[in-house]
JSON list of C-alpha atoms and ligand atoms in Angstrom, two decimals:
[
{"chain": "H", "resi": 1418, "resn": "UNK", "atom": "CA", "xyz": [41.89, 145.06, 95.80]},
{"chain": "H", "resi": 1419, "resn": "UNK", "atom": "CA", "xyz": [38.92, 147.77, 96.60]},
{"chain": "H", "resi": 1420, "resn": "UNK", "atom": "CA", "xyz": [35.93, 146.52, 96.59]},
{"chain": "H", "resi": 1421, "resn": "UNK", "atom": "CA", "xyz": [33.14, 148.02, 94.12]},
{"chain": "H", "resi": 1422, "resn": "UNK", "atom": "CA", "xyz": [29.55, 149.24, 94.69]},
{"chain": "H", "resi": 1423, "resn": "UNK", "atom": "CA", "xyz": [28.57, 147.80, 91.35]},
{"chain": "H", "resi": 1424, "resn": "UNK", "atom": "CA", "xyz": [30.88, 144.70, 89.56]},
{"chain": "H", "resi": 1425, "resn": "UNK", "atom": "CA", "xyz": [33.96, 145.22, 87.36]},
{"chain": "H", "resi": 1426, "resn": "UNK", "atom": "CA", "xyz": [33.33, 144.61, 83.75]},
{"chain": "H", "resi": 1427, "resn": "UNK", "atom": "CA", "xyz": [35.49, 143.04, 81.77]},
{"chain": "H", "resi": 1428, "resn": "UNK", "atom": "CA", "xyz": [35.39, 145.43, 78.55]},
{"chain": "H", "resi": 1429, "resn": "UNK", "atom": "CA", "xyz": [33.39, 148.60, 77.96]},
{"chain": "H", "resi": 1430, "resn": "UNK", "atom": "CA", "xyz": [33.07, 151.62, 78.79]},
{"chain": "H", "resi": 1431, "resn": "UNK", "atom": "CA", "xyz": [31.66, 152.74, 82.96]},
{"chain": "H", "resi": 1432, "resn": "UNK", "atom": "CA", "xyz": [30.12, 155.99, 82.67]},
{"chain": "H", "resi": 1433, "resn": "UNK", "atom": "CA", "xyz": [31.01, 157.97, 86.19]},
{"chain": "H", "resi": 1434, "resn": "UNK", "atom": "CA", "xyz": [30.02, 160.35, 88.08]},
{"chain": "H", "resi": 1435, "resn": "UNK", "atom": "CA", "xyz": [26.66, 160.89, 86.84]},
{"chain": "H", "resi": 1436, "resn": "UNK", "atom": "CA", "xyz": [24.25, 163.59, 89.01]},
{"chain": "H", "resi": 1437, "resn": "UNK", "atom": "CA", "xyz": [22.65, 160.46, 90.86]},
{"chain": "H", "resi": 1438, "resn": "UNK", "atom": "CA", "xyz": [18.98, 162.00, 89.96]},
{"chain": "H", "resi": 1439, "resn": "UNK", "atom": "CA", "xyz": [20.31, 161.93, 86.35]},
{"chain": "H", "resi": 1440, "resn": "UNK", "atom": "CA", "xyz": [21.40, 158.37, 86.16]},
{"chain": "H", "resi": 1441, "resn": "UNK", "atom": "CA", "xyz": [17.94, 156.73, 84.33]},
{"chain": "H", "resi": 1442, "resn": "UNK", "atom": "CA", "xyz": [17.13, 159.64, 82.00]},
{"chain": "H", "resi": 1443, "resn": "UNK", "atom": "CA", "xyz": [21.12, 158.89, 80.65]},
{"chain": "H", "resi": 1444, "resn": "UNK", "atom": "CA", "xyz": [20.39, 155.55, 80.48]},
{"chain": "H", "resi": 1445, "resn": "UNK", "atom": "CA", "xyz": [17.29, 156.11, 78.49]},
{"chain": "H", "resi": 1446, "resn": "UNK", "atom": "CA", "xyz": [18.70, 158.60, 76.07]},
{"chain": "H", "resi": 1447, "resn": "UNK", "atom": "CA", "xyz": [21.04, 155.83, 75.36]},
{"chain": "H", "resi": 1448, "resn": "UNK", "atom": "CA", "xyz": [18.64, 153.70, 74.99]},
{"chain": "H", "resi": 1449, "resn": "UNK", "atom": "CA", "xyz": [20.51, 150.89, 77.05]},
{"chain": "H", "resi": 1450, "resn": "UNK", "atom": "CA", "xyz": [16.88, 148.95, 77.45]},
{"chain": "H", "resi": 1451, "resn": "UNK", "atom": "CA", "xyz": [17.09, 148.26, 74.13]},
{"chain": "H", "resi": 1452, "resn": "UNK", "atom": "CA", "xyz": [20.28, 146.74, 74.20]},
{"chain": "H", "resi": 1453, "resn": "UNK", "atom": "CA", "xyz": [21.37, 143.27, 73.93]},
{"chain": "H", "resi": 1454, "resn": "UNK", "atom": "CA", "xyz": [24.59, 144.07, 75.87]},
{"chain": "H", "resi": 1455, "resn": "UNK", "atom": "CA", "xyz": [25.18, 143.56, 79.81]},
{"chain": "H", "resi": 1456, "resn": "UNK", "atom": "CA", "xyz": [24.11, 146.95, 81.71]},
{"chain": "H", "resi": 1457, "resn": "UNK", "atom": "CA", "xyz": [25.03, 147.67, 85.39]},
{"chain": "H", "resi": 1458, "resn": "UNK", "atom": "CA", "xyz": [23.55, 150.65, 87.15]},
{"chain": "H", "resi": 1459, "resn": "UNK", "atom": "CA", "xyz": [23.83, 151.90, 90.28]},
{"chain": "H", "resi": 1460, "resn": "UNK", "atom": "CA", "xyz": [22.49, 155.14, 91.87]},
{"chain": "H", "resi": 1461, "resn": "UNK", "atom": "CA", "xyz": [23.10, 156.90, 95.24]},
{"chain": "H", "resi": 1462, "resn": "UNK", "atom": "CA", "xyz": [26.28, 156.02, 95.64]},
{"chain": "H", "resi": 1463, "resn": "UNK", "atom": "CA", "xyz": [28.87, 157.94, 97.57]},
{"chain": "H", "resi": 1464, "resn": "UNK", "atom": "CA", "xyz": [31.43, 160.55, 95.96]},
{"chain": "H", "resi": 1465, "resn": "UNK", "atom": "CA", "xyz": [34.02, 162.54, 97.13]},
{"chain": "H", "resi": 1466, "resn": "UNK", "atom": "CA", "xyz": [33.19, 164.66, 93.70]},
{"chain": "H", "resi": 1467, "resn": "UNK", "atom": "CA", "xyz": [29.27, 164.84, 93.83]},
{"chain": "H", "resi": 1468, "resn": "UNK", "atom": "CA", "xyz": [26.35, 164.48, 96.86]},
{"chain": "H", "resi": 1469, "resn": "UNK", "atom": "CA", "xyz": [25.40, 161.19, 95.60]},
{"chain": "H", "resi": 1470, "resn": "UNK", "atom": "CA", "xyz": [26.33, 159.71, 92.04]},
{"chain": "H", "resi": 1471, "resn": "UNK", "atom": "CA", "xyz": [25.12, 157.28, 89.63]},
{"chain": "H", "resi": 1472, "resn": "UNK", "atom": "CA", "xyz": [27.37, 155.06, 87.45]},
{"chain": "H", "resi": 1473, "resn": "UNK", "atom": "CA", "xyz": [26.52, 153.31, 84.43]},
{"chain": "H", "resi": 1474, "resn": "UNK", "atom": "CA", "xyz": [28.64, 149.93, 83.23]},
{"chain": "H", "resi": 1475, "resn": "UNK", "atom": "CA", "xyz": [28.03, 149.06, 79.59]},
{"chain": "H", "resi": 1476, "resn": "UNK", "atom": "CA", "xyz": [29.76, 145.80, 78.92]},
{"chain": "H", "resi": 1477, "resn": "UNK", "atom": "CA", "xyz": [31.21, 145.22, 75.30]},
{"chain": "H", "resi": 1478, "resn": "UNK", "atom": "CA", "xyz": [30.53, 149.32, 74.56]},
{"chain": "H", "resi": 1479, "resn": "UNK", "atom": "CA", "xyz": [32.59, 151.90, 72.78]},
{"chain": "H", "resi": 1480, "resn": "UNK", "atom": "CA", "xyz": [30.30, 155.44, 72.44]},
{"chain": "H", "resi": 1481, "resn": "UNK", "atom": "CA", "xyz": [29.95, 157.37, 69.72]},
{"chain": "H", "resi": 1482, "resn": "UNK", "atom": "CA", "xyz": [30.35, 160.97, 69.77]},
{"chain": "H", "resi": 1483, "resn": "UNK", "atom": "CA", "xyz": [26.58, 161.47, 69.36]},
{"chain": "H", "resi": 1484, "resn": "UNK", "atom": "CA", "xyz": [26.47, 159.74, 72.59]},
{"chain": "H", "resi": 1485, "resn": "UNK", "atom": "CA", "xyz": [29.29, 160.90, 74.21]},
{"chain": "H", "resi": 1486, "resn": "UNK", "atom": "CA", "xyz": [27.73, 164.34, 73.47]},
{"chain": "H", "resi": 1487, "resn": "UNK", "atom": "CA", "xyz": [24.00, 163.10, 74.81]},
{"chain": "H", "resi": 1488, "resn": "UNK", "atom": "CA", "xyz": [25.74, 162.81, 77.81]},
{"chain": "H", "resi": 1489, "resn": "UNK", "atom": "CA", "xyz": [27.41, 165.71, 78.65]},
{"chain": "H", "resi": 1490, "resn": "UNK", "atom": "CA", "xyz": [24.14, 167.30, 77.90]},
{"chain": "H", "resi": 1491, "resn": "UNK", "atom": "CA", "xyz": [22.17, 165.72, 80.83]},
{"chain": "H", "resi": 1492, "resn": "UNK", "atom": "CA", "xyz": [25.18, 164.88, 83.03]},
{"chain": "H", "resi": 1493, "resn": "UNK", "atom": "CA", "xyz": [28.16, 167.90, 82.22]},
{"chain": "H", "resi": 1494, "resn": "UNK", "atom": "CA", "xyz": [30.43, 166.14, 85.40]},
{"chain": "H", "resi": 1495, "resn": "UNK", "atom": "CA", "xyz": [30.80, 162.25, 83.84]},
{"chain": "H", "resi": 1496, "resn": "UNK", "atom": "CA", "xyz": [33.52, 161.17, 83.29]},
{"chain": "H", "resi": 1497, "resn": "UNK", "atom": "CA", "xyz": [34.02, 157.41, 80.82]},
{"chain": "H", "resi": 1498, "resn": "UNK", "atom": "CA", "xyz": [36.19, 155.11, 81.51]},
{"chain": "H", "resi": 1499, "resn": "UNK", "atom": "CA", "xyz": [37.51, 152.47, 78.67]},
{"chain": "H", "resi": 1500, "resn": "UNK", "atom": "CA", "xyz": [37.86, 149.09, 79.92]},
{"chain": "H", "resi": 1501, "resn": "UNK", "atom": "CA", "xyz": [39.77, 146.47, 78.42]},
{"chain": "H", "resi": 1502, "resn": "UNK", "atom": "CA", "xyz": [40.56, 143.24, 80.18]},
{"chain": "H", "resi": 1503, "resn": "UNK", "atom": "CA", "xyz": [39.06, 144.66, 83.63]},
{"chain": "H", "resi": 1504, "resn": "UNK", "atom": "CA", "xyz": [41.80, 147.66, 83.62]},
{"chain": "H", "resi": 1505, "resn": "UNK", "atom": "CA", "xyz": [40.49, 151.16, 83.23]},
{"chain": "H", "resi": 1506, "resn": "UNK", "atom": "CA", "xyz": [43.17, 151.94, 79.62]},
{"chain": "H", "resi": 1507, "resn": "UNK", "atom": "CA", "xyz": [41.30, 155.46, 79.79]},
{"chain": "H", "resi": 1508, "resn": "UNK", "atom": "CA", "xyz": [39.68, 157.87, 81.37]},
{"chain": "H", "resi": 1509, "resn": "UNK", "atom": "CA", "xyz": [38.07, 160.93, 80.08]},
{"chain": "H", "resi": 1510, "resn": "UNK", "atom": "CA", "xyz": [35.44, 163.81, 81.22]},
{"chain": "H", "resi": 1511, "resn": "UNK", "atom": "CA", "xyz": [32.39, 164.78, 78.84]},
{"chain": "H", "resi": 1512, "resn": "UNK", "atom": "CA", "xyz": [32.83, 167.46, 76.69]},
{"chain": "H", "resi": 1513, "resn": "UNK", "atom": "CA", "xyz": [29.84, 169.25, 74.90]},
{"chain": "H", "resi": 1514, "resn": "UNK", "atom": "CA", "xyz": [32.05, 170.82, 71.10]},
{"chain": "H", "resi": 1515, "resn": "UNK", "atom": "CA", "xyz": [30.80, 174.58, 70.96]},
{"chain": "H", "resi": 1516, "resn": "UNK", "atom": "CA", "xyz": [27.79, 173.76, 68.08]},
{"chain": "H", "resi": 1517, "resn": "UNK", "atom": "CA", "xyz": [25.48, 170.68, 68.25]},
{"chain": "H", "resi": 1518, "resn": "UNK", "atom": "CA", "xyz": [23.48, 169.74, 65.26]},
{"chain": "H", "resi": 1519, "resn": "UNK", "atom": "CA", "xyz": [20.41, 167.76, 64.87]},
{"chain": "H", "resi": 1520, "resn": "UNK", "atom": "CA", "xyz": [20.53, 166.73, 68.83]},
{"chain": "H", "resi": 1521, "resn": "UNK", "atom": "CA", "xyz": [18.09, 169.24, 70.51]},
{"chain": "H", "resi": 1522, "resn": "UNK", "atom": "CA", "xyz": [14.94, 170.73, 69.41]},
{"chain": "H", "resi": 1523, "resn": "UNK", "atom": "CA", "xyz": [14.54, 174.60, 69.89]},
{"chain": "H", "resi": 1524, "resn": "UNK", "atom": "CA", "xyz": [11.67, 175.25, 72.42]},
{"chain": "H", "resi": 1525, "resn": "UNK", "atom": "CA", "xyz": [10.94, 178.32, 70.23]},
{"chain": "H", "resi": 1526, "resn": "UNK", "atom": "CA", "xyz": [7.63, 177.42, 68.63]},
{"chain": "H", "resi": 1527, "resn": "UNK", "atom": "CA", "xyz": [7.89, 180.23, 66.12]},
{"chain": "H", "resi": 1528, "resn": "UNK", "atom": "CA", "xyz": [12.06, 179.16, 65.20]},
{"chain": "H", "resi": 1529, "resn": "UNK", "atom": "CA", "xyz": [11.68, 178.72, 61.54]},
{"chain": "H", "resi": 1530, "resn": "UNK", "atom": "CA", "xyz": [13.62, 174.95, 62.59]},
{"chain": "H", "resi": 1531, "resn": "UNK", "atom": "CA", "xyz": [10.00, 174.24, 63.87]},
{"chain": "H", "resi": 1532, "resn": "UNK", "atom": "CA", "xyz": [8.45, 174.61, 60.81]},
{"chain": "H", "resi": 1533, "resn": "UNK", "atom": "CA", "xyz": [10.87, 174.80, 57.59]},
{"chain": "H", "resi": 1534, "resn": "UNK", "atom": "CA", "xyz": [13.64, 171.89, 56.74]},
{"chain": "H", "resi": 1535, "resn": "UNK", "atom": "CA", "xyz": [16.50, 173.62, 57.92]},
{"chain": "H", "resi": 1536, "resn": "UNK", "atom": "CA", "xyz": [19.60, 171.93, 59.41]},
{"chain": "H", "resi": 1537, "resn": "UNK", "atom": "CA", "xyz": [19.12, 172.04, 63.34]},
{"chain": "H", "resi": 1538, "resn": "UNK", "atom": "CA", "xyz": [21.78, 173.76, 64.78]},
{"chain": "H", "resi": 1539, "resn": "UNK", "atom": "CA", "xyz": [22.44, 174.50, 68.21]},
{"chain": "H", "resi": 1540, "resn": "UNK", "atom": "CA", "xyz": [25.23, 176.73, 69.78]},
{"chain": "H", "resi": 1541, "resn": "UNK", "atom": "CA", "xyz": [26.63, 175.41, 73.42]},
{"chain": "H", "resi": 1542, "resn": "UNK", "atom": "CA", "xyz": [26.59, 178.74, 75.24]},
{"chain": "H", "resi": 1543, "resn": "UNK", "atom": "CA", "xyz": [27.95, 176.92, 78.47]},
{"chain": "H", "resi": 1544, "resn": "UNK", "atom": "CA", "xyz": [28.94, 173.86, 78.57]},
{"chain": "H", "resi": 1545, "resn": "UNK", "atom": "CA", "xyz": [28.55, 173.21, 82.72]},
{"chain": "H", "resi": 1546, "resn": "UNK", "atom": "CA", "xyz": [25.74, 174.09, 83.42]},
{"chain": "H", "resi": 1547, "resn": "UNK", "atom": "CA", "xyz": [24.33, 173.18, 80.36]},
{"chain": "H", "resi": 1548, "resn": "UNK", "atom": "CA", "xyz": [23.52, 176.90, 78.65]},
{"chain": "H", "resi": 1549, "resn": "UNK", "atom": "CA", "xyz": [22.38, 176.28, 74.45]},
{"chain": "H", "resi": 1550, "resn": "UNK", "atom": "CA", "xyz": [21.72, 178.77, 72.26]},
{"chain": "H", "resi": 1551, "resn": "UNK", "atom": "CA", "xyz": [19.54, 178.64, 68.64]},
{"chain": "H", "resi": 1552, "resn": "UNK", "atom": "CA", "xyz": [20.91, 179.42, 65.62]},
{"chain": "H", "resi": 1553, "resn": "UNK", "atom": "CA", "xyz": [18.34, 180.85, 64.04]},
{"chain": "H", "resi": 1554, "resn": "UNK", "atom": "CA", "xyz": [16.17, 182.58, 66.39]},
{"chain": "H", "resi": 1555, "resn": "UNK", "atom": "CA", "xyz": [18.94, 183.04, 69.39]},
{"chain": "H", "resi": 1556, "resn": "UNK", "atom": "CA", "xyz": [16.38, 181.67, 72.03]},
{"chain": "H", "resi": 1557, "resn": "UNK", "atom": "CA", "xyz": [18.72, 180.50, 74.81]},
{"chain": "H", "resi": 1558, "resn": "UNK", "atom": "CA", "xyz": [17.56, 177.71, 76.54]},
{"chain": "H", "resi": 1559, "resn": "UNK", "atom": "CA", "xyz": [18.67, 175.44, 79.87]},
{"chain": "H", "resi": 1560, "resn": "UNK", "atom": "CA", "xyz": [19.31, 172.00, 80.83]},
{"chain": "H", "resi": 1561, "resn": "UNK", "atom": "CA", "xyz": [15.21, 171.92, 81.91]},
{"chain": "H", "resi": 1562, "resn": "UNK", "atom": "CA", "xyz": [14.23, 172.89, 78.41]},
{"chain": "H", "resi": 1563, "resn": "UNK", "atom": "CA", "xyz": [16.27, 170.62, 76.59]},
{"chain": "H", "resi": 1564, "resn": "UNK", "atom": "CA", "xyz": [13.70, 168.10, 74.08]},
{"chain": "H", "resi": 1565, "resn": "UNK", "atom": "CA", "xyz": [15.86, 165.47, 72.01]},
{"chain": "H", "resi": 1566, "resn": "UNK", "atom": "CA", "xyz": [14.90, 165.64, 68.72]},
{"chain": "H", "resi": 1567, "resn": "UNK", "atom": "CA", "xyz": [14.87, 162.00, 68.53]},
{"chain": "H", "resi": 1568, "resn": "UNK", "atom": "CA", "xyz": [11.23, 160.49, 69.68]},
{"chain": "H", "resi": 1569, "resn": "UNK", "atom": "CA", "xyz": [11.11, 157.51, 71.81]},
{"chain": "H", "resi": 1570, "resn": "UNK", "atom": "CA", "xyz": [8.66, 154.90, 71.26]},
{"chain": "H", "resi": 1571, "resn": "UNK", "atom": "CA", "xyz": [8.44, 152.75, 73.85]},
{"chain": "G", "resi": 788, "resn": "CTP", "atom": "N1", "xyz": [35.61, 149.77, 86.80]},
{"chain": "G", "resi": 788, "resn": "CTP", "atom": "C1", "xyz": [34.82, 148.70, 86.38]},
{"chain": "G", "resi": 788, "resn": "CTP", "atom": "N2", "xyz": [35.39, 147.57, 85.90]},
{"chain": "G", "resi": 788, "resn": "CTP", "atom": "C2", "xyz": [36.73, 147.43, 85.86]},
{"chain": "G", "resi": 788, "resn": "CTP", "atom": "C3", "xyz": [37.55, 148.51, 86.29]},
{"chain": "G", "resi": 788, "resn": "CTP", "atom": "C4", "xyz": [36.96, 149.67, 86.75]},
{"chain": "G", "resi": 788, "resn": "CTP", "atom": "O1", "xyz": [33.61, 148.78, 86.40]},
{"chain": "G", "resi": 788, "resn": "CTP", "atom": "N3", "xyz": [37.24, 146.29, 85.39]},
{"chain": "G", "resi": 788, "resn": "CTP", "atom": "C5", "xyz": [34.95, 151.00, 87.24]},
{"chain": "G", "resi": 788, "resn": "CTP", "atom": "C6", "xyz": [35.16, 151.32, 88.71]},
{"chain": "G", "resi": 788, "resn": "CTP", "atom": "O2", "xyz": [34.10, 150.75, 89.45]},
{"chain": "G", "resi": 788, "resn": "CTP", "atom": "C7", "xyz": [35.05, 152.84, 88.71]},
{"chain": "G", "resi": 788, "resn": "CTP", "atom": "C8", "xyz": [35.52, 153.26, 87.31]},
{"chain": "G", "resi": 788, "resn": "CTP", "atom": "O3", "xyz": [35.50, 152.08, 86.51]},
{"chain": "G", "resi": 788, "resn": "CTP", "atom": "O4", "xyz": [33.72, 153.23, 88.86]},
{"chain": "G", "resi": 788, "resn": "CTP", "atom": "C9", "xyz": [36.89, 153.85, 87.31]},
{"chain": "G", "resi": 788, "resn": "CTP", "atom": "O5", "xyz": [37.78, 152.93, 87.91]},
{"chain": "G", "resi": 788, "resn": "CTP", "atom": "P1", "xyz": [39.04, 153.44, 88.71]},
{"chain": "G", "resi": 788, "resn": "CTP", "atom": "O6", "xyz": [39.77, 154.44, 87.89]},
{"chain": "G", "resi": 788, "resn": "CTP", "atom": "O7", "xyz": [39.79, 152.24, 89.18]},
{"chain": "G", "resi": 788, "resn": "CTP", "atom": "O8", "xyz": [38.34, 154.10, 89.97]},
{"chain": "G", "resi": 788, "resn": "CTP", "atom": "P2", "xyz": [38.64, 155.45, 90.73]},
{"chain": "G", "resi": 788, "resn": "CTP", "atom": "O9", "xyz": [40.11, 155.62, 90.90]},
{"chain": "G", "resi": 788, "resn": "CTP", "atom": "O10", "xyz": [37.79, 155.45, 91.95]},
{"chain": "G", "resi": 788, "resn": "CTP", "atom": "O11", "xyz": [38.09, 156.51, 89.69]},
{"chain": "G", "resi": 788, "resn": "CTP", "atom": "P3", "xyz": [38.04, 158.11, 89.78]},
{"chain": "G", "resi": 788, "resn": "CTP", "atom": "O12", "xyz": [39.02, 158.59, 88.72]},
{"chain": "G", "resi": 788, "resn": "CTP", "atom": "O13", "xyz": [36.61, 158.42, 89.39]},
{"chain": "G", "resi": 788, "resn": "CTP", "atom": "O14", "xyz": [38.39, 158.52, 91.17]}
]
């Protein structure tokens, strides 16, 4: 058997192939630290796919397409793998769907999103690199511009 970086888990989900540089803010949009579960993380590691990757082990976790979507937002090449009984039982990449709603904030401070109650909406204008695009007032914005519209409080 190969030897790994970071442990096997048992059952979860391993979140691969992360942009190493990536690997905490994914981990904080998650909000792992607030979890009871196990967490595993390891950055820098070799790839043949990327420079350096991160990985992310979340024992005992199934994602929820919020999340799955959170990620492919800050890290477009992960890929999840579904653990059960220490055998990966699947594997899948990140896929943004073509409209995201109440996710990201539009960095328009004029959008009438800013300032009315209307349903956030965002259009995915490219899903790798990550290219969105406002519903309302069309502002197109990148993966640097991107504000949650969840707030943390830490
Ligand atoms: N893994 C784990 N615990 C297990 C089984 C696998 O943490 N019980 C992790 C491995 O460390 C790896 C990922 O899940 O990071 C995918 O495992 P596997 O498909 O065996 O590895 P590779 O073939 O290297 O994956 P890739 O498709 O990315 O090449």
């Amino acid at each position: 058997m190969k030897e790994l970086a970071v442990s096997a888990i048992c059952n979860g989900t391993v979140i691969d192939q992360i942009d190493s540089k990536r690997t905490f803010i994914v981990s904080e949009i998650l909000r792992l630290h607030e979890e009871e579960r196990e967490v595993l993380v390891g950055i820098n590691l070799s790839s043949k796919k990327l420079k350096k990757k991160g990985i992310i082990k979340i024992e005992g976790k199934n994602l929820t397409r919020s999340e799955v979507n959170k990620i492919a937002l800050i890290a477009p090449d992960a890929t999840l793998n579904i653990i059960q009984n220490y055998e990966v039982v699947k594997k899948l990449q990140v896929e943004l769907p073509d409209i995201i709603e109440g996710l990201v904030k539009c960095i328009n401070p004029n959008c009438v999103s800013n300032h009315q109650t209307v349903e956030n909406k965002i259009h995915v204008a490219g899903k790798n690199p990550v290219k969105l695009r406002c519903h309302y007032c069309e502002r197109l914005m990148g993966v640097k511009d991107i504000e949650l519209i969840e707030t943390f409080i830490y």
